[in-house]
Amino acid sequence: MIDEKFLATQVISIHTWSDTLFSFTVTRPDSFRFTAGQFARIGILVDGELIVRAYSVVSSPYDEYLEFFSIVVPDGAFTSRLQHLQLGDTLYIEKVPYGFLTLARYQQPAPQDLWLLATGTGVAPFISMLQDFKTWEDYQHIILVYSVRTAQELAYQDKIAEIKALFADEPAKLTFIPIVTREVVQGALNQRLPQLIASGELERVAELKFDVTRSHVMLCGNPQMVEDTKESLKAIGLTMNRRGEGNIAVENYW
């Protein structure tokens, strides 16, 4: 029996990015509302038991469907089954979204420059934020930095270009900076985020400085990246966001 906290949804599309990465969309229950940056708890029925995991929402708060981005964990109780989804399969989503990696958490400094720093599937909440009109209304500069190991893992490039074109007439400017750490790829940086911050290379490529009076910086992805990058940002004077004040907000998405 399915817990009454969960609603049934149907799989409507599946996309394979690499051997270890895939995304999928499901029907959106009419009652499910979320803020860009939040995550949903998704369940899959296995031998009569509902196994549940948390996934940040990729899609816009205005979309009629829900999209999620997943890594494949070999022999994992959840993703090893999730990766074999078929169109029309049933998944379950908890009625209430979760998470505080949202732009509403920032009170001071006032919104001017938004840095979105992600590794792997941690880019998911940032794709959602970039599809929210309010993000473009509130900020002057938006920098999306997306770090992966190999070029094949650099997902959502077409979507990012589509978003940039869609909001081309807005005052805000979007700069996309890809990073590929284990291959040399034309147009992409090649070092880890902490090194790029410490050397000033990330600011040089972005043509924008981290500034304690202007910068909102969000980190999402591999916990080690989040920790190391957070320390690099603190070393150049930025502060953790607490009770609405400060620059840095983090989420370990793993």
PDB file of C-alpha atoms in Angstrom:
ATOM      1  CA  MET A   1       0.000   0.000   0.000  1.00  0.00           C
ATOM      2  CA  ILE A   2       1.318   3.436  -0.956  1.00  0.00           C
ATOM      3  CA  ASP A   3       1.588   6.043   1.803  1.00  0.00           C
ATOM      4  CA  GLU A   4      -1.055   8.763   1.391  1.00  0.00           C
ATOM      5  CA  LYS A   5       1.721  11.374   1.386  1.00  0.00           C
ATOM      6  CA  PHE A   6       2.640  10.239  -2.147  1.00  0.00           C
ATOM      7  CA  LEU A   7       0.960  10.866  -5.491  1.00  0.00           C
ATOM      8  CA  ALA A   8       1.217   8.624  -8.546  1.00  0.00           C
ATOM      9  CA  THR A   9       2.887  10.018 -11.690  1.00  0.00           C
ATOM     10  CA  GLN A  10       3.664   8.506 -15.083  1.00  0.00           C
ATOM     11  CA  VAL A  11       6.957   8.603 -16.965  1.00  0.00           C
ATOM     12  CA  ILE A  12       6.554  10.615 -20.164  1.00  0.00           C
ATOM     13  CA  SER A  13      10.158  10.862 -21.430  1.00  0.00           C
ATOM     14  CA  ILE A  14      13.637   9.474 -20.787  1.00  0.00           C
ATOM     15  CA  HIS A  15      16.985  10.823 -22.010  1.00  0.00           C
ATOM     16  CA  THR A  16      20.366   9.099 -21.654  1.00  0.00           C
ATOM     17  CA  TRP A  17      23.311  11.497 -21.397  1.00  0.00           C
ATOM     18  CA  SER A  18      26.076   8.956 -20.729  1.00  0.00           C
ATOM     19  CA  ASP A  19      26.617   5.506 -19.249  1.00  0.00           C
ATOM     20  CA  THR A  20      26.177   7.016 -15.790  1.00  0.00           C
ATOM     21  CA  LEU A  21      23.781   9.928 -16.328  1.00  0.00           C
ATOM     22  CA  PHE A  22      20.168  10.119 -17.459  1.00  0.00           C
ATOM     23  CA  SER A  23      17.155  12.384 -17.053  1.00  0.00           C
ATOM     24  CA  PHE A  24      13.443  11.689 -17.075  1.00  0.00           C
ATOM     25  CA  THR A  25      10.173  13.577 -16.972  1.00  0.00           C
ATOM     26  CA  VAL A  26       6.920  12.622 -15.285  1.00  0.00           C
ATOM     27  CA  THR A  27       3.417  13.997 -15.256  1.00  0.00           C
ATOM     28  CA  ARG A  28       2.959  16.772 -12.710  1.00  0.00           C
ATOM     29  CA  PRO A  29       0.168  16.345 -10.152  1.00  0.00           C
ATOM     30  CA  ASP A  30      -2.060  19.420 -10.118  1.00  0.00           C
ATOM     31  CA  SER A  31      -1.436  19.954  -6.423  1.00  0.00           C
ATOM     32  CA  PHE A  32       2.375  19.793  -6.563  1.00  0.00           C
ATOM     33  CA  ARG A  33       3.926  23.253  -6.210  1.00  0.00           C
ATOM     34  CA  PHE A  34       7.597  24.034  -5.676  1.00  0.00           C
ATOM     35  CA  THR A  35      10.106  26.881  -5.683  1.00  0.00           C
ATOM     36  CA  ALA A  36      13.006  26.758  -8.138  1.00  0.00           C
ATOM     37  CA  GLY A  37      15.929  25.121  -6.345  1.00  0.00           C
ATOM     38  CA  GLN A  38      13.858  22.739  -4.227  1.00  0.00           C
ATOM     39  CA  PHE A  39      13.869  18.949  -4.433  1.00  0.00           C
ATOM     40  CA  ALA A  40      11.190  16.291  -4.492  1.00  0.00           C
ATOM     41  CA  ARG A  41      11.121  12.878  -2.838  1.00  0.00           C
ATOM     42  CA  ILE A  42      10.484  10.278  -5.533  1.00  0.00           C
ATOM     43  CA  GLY A  43       9.471   6.696  -4.861  1.00  0.00           C
ATOM     44  CA  ILE A  44       9.666   3.514  -6.895  1.00  0.00           C
ATOM     45  CA  LEU A  45       7.815   0.344  -5.927  1.00  0.00           C
ATOM     46  CA  VAL A  46      10.161  -2.634  -5.490  1.00  0.00           C
ATOM     47  CA  ASP A  47       8.726  -5.965  -4.350  1.00  0.00           C
ATOM     48  CA  GLY A  48       5.822  -4.195  -2.699  1.00  0.00           C
ATOM     49  CA  GLU A  49       8.058  -1.702  -0.862  1.00  0.00           C
ATOM     50  CA  LEU A  50       8.329   1.989  -1.769  1.00  0.00           C
ATOM     51  CA  ILE A  51      11.992   3.019  -2.029  1.00  0.00           C
ATOM     52  CA  VAL A  52      12.368   6.800  -1.875  1.00  0.00           C
ATOM     53  CA  ARG A  53      15.190   9.161  -2.879  1.00  0.00           C
ATOM     54  CA  ALA A  54      15.501  12.949  -3.136  1.00  0.00           C
ATOM     55  CA  TYR A  55      15.931  14.643  -6.536  1.00  0.00           C
ATOM     56  CA  SER A  56      16.187  18.343  -7.310  1.00  0.00           C
ATOM     57  CA  VAL A  57      13.674  19.486  -9.907  1.00  0.00           C
ATOM     58  CA  VAL A  58      15.171  20.512 -13.264  1.00  0.00           C
ATOM     59  CA  SER A  59      11.996  21.877 -14.802  1.00  0.00           C
ATOM     60  CA  SER A  60      10.543  25.349 -14.392  1.00  0.00           C
ATOM     61  CA  PRO A  61       8.018  26.021 -11.621  1.00  0.00           C
ATOM     62  CA  TYR A  62       5.639  26.864 -14.490  1.00  0.00           C
ATOM     63  CA  ASP A  63       6.036  23.658 -16.514  1.00  0.00           C
ATOM     64  CA  GLU A  64       3.211  21.138 -16.735  1.00  0.00           C
ATOM     65  CA  TYR A  65       5.672  18.267 -16.194  1.00  0.00           C
ATOM     66  CA  LEU A  66       8.459  17.508 -13.697  1.00  0.00           C
ATOM     67  CA  GLU A  67      11.986  16.732 -14.862  1.00  0.00           C
ATOM     68  CA  PHE A  68      14.768  15.094 -12.854  1.00  0.00           C
ATOM     69  CA  PHE A  69      18.468  14.395 -13.494  1.00  0.00           C
ATOM     70  CA  SER A  70      20.025  11.222 -12.094  1.00  0.00           C
ATOM     71  CA  ILE A  71      23.335   9.468 -11.737  1.00  0.00           C
ATOM     72  CA  VAL A  72      23.443   5.681 -12.027  1.00  0.00           C
ATOM     73  CA  VAL A  73      24.762   4.021  -8.864  1.00  0.00           C
ATOM     74  CA  PRO A  74      25.922   0.476  -9.774  1.00  0.00           C
ATOM     75  CA  ASP A  75      23.815  -2.069  -7.893  1.00  0.00           C
ATOM     76  CA  GLY A  76      21.966   0.769  -6.162  1.00  0.00           C
ATOM     77  CA  ALA A  77      18.554  -0.236  -4.827  1.00  0.00           C
ATOM     78  CA  PHE A  78      16.983   2.821  -6.480  1.00  0.00           C
ATOM     79  CA  THR A  79      18.902   4.023  -9.541  1.00  0.00           C
ATOM     80  CA  SER A  80      19.698   0.528 -10.818  1.00  0.00           C
ATOM     81  CA  ARG A  81      15.943   0.164 -11.321  1.00  0.00           C
ATOM     82  CA  LEU A  82      15.247   3.777 -12.212  1.00  0.00           C
ATOM     83  CA  GLN A  83      17.640   3.665 -15.168  1.00  0.00           C
ATOM     84  CA  HIS A  84      15.468   0.980 -16.789  1.00  0.00           C
ATOM     85  CA  LEU A  85      12.311   3.081 -16.751  1.00  0.00           C
ATOM     86  CA  GLN A  86       9.901   2.713 -19.628  1.00  0.00           C
ATOM     87  CA  LEU A  87       7.411   5.254 -20.939  1.00  0.00           C
ATOM     88  CA  GLY A  88       4.185   4.975 -18.985  1.00  0.00           C
ATOM     89  CA  ASP A  89       5.796   3.472 -15.879  1.00  0.00           C
ATOM     90  CA  THR A  90       4.468   4.698 -12.536  1.00  0.00           C
ATOM     91  CA  LEU A  91       6.575   6.601 -10.024  1.00  0.00           C
ATOM     92  CA  TYR A  92       5.432   8.230  -6.815  1.00  0.00           C
ATOM     93  CA  ILE A  93       6.149  11.769  -5.650  1.00  0.00           C
ATOM     94  CA  GLU A  94       5.665  13.144  -2.173  1.00  0.00           C
ATOM     95  CA  LYS A  95       3.099  15.933  -2.087  1.00  0.00           C
ATOM     96  CA  VAL A  96       5.414  18.431  -0.359  1.00  0.00           C
ATOM     97  CA  PRO A  97       8.724  19.704  -1.846  1.00  0.00           C
ATOM     98  CA  TYR A  98      11.804  20.244   0.312  1.00  0.00           C
ATOM     99  CA  GLY A  99      14.992  22.283   0.441  1.00  0.00           C
ATOM    100  CA  PHE A 100      16.302  25.764   1.109  1.00  0.00           C
ATOM    101  CA  LEU A 101      18.643  26.227  -1.853  1.00  0.00           C
ATOM    102  CA  THR A 102      16.353  28.947  -3.178  1.00  0.00           C
ATOM    103  CA  LEU A 103      16.962  32.576  -4.024  1.00  0.00           C
ATOM    104  CA  ALA A 104      14.424  33.654  -1.412  1.00  0.00           C
ATOM    105  CA  ARG A 105      16.980  32.843   1.296  1.00  0.00           C
ATOM    106  CA  TYR A 106      19.021  35.931   0.348  1.00  0.00           C
ATOM    107  CA  GLN A 107      18.200  39.203   2.094  1.00  0.00           C
ATOM    108  CA  GLN A 108      21.587  40.921   2.318  1.00  0.00           C
ATOM    109  CA  PRO A 109      23.417  41.776   0.177  1.00  0.00           C
ATOM    110  CA  ALA A 110      20.656  42.788  -2.221  1.00  0.00           C
ATOM    111  CA  PRO A 111      20.543  40.729  -5.457  1.00  0.00           C
ATOM    112  CA  GLN A 112      22.974  41.913  -8.113  1.00  0.00           C
ATOM    113  CA  ASP A 113      25.414  39.155  -9.134  1.00  0.00           C
ATOM    114  CA  LEU A 114      24.371  35.481  -9.029  1.00  0.00           C
ATOM    115  CA  TRP A 115      27.014  32.742  -9.233  1.00  0.00           C
ATOM    116  CA  LEU A 116      25.681  29.184  -9.684  1.00  0.00           C
ATOM    117  CA  LEU A 117      28.498  26.656  -9.204  1.00  0.00           C
ATOM    118  CA  ALA A 118      27.664  23.000  -9.874  1.00  0.00           C
ATOM    119  CA  THR A 119      29.237  19.606 -10.394  1.00  0.00           C
ATOM    120  CA  GLY A 120      27.491  16.652 -12.052  1.00  0.00           C
ATOM    121  CA  THR A 121      23.798  16.313 -11.307  1.00  0.00           C
ATOM    122  CA  GLY A 122      24.083  19.313  -8.976  1.00  0.00           C
ATOM    123  CA  VAL A 123      23.292  21.504 -11.982  1.00  0.00           C
ATOM    124  CA  ALA A 124      19.629  20.433 -11.744  1.00  0.00           C
ATOM    125  CA  PRO A 125      18.320  23.124  -9.345  1.00  0.00           C
ATOM    126  CA  PHE A 126      20.190  25.816 -11.252  1.00  0.00           C
ATOM    127  CA  ILE A 127      18.542  24.886 -14.556  1.00  0.00           C
ATOM    128  CA  SER A 128      15.225  25.308 -12.753  1.00  0.00           C
ATOM    129  CA  MET A 129      16.243  28.729 -11.375  1.00  0.00           C
ATOM    130  CA  LEU A 130      17.281  29.907 -14.832  1.00  0.00           C
ATOM    131  CA  GLN A 131      13.762  29.177 -16.088  1.00  0.00           C
ATOM    132  CA  ASP A 132      12.158  31.320 -13.380  1.00  0.00           C
ATOM    133  CA  PHE A 133      11.318  34.823 -14.598  1.00  0.00           C
ATOM    134  CA  LYS A 134      12.050  36.323 -11.180  1.00  0.00           C
ATOM    135  CA  THR A 135      15.710  35.289 -11.401  1.00  0.00           C
ATOM    136  CA  TRP A 136      16.105  37.437 -14.491  1.00  0.00           C
ATOM    137  CA  GLU A 137      14.170  40.315 -12.974  1.00  0.00           C
ATOM    138  CA  ASP A 138      16.240  40.425  -9.773  1.00  0.00           C
ATOM    139  CA  TYR A 139      19.823  39.996 -10.995  1.00  0.00           C
ATOM    140  CA  GLN A 140      22.106  41.968 -13.289  1.00  0.00           C
ATOM    141  CA  HIS A 141      24.700  39.237 -13.906  1.00  0.00           C
ATOM    142  CA  ILE A 142      24.161  35.466 -13.784  1.00  0.00           C
ATOM    143  CA  ILE A 143      27.163  33.144 -14.009  1.00  0.00           C
ATOM    144  CA  LEU A 144      26.500  29.406 -14.410  1.00  0.00           C
ATOM    145  CA  VAL A 145      29.623  27.298 -13.841  1.00  0.00           C
ATOM    146  CA  TYR A 146      29.210  23.585 -14.553  1.00  0.00           C
ATOM    147  CA  SER A 147      32.045  21.169 -13.738  1.00  0.00           C
ATOM    148  CA  VAL A 148      32.164  17.540 -14.926  1.00  0.00           C
ATOM    149  CA  ARG A 149      34.863  14.913 -15.410  1.00  0.00           C
ATOM    150  CA  THR A 150      34.418  14.198 -19.131  1.00  0.00           C
ATOM    151  CA  ALA A 151      32.877  16.007 -22.080  1.00  0.00           C
ATOM    152  CA  GLN A 152      30.199  13.324 -22.384  1.00  0.00           C
ATOM    153  CA  GLU A 153      28.897  14.265 -18.925  1.00  0.00           C
ATOM    154  CA  LEU A 154      28.361  17.911 -19.880  1.00  0.00           C
ATOM    155  CA  ALA A 155      24.569  17.684 -19.997  1.00  0.00           C
ATOM    156  CA  TYR A 156      21.918  20.318 -20.769  1.00  0.00           C
ATOM    157  CA  GLN A 157      24.115  22.468 -23.022  1.00  0.00           C
ATOM    158  CA  ASP A 158      21.323  22.871 -25.566  1.00  0.00           C
ATOM    159  CA  LYS A 159      18.861  23.721 -22.787  1.00  0.00           C
ATOM    160  CA  ILE A 160      21.205  26.361 -21.379  1.00  0.00           C
ATOM    161  CA  ALA A 161      21.590  27.916 -24.843  1.00  0.00           C
ATOM    162  CA  GLU A 162      17.807  27.839 -25.266  1.00  0.00           C
ATOM    163  CA  ILE A 163      17.287  29.605 -21.937  1.00  0.00           C
ATOM    164  CA  LYS A 164      19.901  32.219 -22.805  1.00  0.00           C
ATOM    165  CA  ALA A 165      18.160  32.940 -26.107  1.00  0.00           C
ATOM    166  CA  LEU A 166      14.713  33.033 -24.481  1.00  0.00           C
ATOM    167  CA  PHE A 167      15.810  35.705 -22.017  1.00  0.00           C
ATOM    168  CA  ALA A 168      18.081  37.592 -24.403  1.00  0.00           C
ATOM    169  CA  ASP A 169      15.987  40.754 -24.134  1.00  0.00           C
ATOM    170  CA  GLU A 170      16.118  40.843 -20.343  1.00  0.00           C
ATOM    171  CA  PRO A 171      18.498  43.300 -18.632  1.00  0.00           C
ATOM    172  CA  ALA A 172      20.335  40.447 -16.911  1.00  0.00           C
ATOM    173  CA  LYS A 173      23.254  38.781 -18.701  1.00  0.00           C
ATOM    174  CA  LEU A 174      23.900  35.012 -18.498  1.00  0.00           C
ATOM    175  CA  THR A 175      27.452  33.698 -18.808  1.00  0.00           C
ATOM    176  CA  PHE A 176      27.932  29.917 -19.038  1.00  0.00           C
ATOM    177  CA  ILE A 177      31.331  28.502 -18.091  1.00  0.00           C
ATOM    178  CA  PRO A 178      31.835  24.745 -18.599  1.00  0.00           C
ATOM    179  CA  ILE A 179      34.648  22.894 -16.821  1.00  0.00           C
ATOM    180  CA  VAL A 180      35.910  19.439 -17.840  1.00  0.00           C
ATOM    181  CA  THR A 181      38.524  18.187 -15.371  1.00  0.00           C
ATOM    182  CA  ARG A 182      39.741  14.898 -16.889  1.00  0.00           C
ATOM    183  CA  GLU A 183      39.887  15.858 -20.567  1.00  0.00           C
ATOM    184  CA  VAL A 184      41.086  18.849 -22.519  1.00  0.00           C
ATOM    185  CA  VAL A 185      38.029  20.241 -24.304  1.00  0.00           C
ATOM    186  CA  GLN A 186      37.989  23.338 -26.469  1.00  0.00           C
ATOM    187  CA  GLY A 187      35.974  26.112 -24.859  1.00  0.00           C
ATOM    188  CA  ALA A 188      36.038  24.545 -21.395  1.00  0.00           C
ATOM    189  CA  LEU A 189      38.262  25.177 -18.391  1.00  0.00           C
ATOM    190  CA  ASN A 190      40.268  22.232 -17.085  1.00  0.00           C
ATOM    191  CA  GLN A 191      40.932  22.771 -13.366  1.00  0.00           C
ATOM    192  CA  ARG A 192      38.803  22.145 -10.273  1.00  0.00           C
ATOM    193  CA  LEU A 193      36.684  25.007  -9.002  1.00  0.00           C
ATOM    194  CA  PRO A 194      38.760  25.750  -5.862  1.00  0.00           C
ATOM    195  CA  GLN A 195      41.906  26.209  -7.967  1.00  0.00           C
ATOM    196  CA  LEU A 196      40.100  28.406 -10.483  1.00  0.00           C
ATOM    197  CA  ILE A 197      38.801  30.611  -7.689  1.00  0.00           C
ATOM    198  CA  ALA A 198      42.120  30.845  -5.855  1.00  0.00           C
ATOM    199  CA  SER A 199      44.028  31.776  -9.021  1.00  0.00           C
ATOM    200  CA  GLY A 200      41.453  34.333 -10.159  1.00  0.00           C
ATOM    201  CA  GLU A 201      40.972  32.462 -13.451  1.00  0.00           C
ATOM    202  CA  LEU A 202      37.246  31.958 -12.908  1.00  0.00           C
ATOM    203  CA  GLU A 203      36.713  35.677 -12.375  1.00  0.00           C
ATOM    204  CA  ARG A 204      38.816  36.467 -15.438  1.00  0.00           C
ATOM    205  CA  VAL A 205      36.767  34.192 -17.701  1.00  0.00           C
ATOM    206  CA  ALA A 206      33.486  35.409 -16.196  1.00  0.00           C
ATOM    207  CA  GLU A 207      34.621  39.030 -16.531  1.00  0.00           C
ATOM    208  CA  LEU A 208      33.195  39.575 -13.070  1.00  0.00           C
ATOM    209  CA  LYS A 209      34.685  39.713  -9.572  1.00  0.00           C
ATOM    210  CA  PHE A 210      33.406  37.967  -6.496  1.00  0.00           C
ATOM    211  CA  ASP A 211      32.305  40.837  -4.242  1.00  0.00           C
ATOM    212  CA  VAL A 212      31.087  40.609  -0.661  1.00  0.00           C
ATOM    213  CA  THR A 213      28.721  43.538  -1.308  1.00  0.00           C
ATOM    214  CA  ARG A 214      27.200  42.154  -4.534  1.00  0.00           C
ATOM    215  CA  SER A 215      27.651  38.382  -4.897  1.00  0.00           C
ATOM    216  CA  HIS A 216      25.180  35.609  -4.181  1.00  0.00           C
ATOM    217  CA  VAL A 217      27.016  32.281  -4.645  1.00  0.00           C
ATOM    218  CA  MET A 218      25.272  28.913  -4.685  1.00  0.00           C
ATOM    219  CA  LEU A 219      27.090  25.567  -4.613  1.00  0.00           C
ATOM    220  CA  CYS A 220      25.524  22.216  -5.437  1.00  0.00           C
ATOM    221  CA  GLY A 221      27.070  18.848  -6.218  1.00  0.00           C
ATOM    222  CA  ASN A 222      29.761  16.517  -4.943  1.00  0.00           C
ATOM    223  CA  PRO A 223      30.177  17.090  -1.172  1.00  0.00           C
ATOM    224  CA  GLN A 224      33.974  17.360  -1.454  1.00  0.00           C
ATOM    225  CA  MET A 225      33.656  19.994  -4.191  1.00  0.00           C
ATOM    226  CA  VAL A 226      31.125  21.896  -2.110  1.00  0.00           C
ATOM    227  CA  GLU A 227      33.384  21.873   0.958  1.00  0.00           C
ATOM    228  CA  ASP A 228      36.583  22.794  -0.897  1.00  0.00           C
ATOM    229  CA  THR A 229      34.924  25.504  -2.987  1.00  0.00           C
ATOM    230  CA  LYS A 230      33.200  26.964   0.052  1.00  0.00           C
ATOM    231  CA  GLU A 231      36.583  27.308   1.770  1.00  0.00           C
ATOM    232  CA  SER A 232      38.092  28.926  -1.348  1.00  0.00           C
ATOM    233  CA  LEU A 233      35.292  31.496  -1.378  1.00  0.00           C
ATOM    234  CA  LYS A 234      35.678  32.209   2.324  1.00  0.00           C
ATOM    235  CA  ALA A 235      39.413  32.699   1.773  1.00  0.00           C
ATOM    236  CA  ILE A 236      38.696  35.616  -0.590  1.00  0.00           C
ATOM    237  CA  GLY A 237      36.351  37.270   1.905  1.00  0.00           C
ATOM    238  CA  LEU A 238      32.865  35.902   1.137  1.00  0.00           C
ATOM    239  CA  THR A 239      30.681  34.718   4.019  1.00  0.00           C
ATOM    240  CA  MET A 240      28.197  31.911   4.567  1.00  0.00           C
ATOM    241  CA  ASN A 241      24.536  32.862   4.221  1.00  0.00           C
ATOM    242  CA  ARG A 242      22.827  32.554   7.597  1.00  0.00           C
ATOM    243  CA  ARG A 243      19.397  33.903   8.482  1.00  0.00           C
ATOM    244  CA  GLY A 244      19.237  35.690   5.158  1.00  0.00           C
ATOM    245  CA  GLU A 245      22.577  37.489   5.364  1.00  0.00           C
ATOM    246  CA  GLY A 246      25.794  36.520   3.592  1.00  0.00           C
ATOM    247  CA  ASN A 247      27.020  35.352   0.215  1.00  0.00           C
ATOM    248  CA  ILE A 248      27.383  31.556   0.126  1.00  0.00           C
ATOM    249  CA  ALA A 249      24.592  28.969   0.105  1.00  0.00           C
ATOM    250  CA  VAL A 250      25.340  25.260  -0.291  1.00  0.00           C
ATOM    251  CA  GLU A 251      23.717  21.886  -0.873  1.00  0.00           C
ATOM    252  CA  ASN A 252      25.456  18.514  -0.989  1.00  0.00           C
ATOM    253  CA  TYR A 253      23.756  16.730  -3.866  1.00  0.00           C
ATOM    254  CA  TRP A 254      25.036  13.198  -3.866  1.00  0.00           C
TER     255      TRP A 254
END
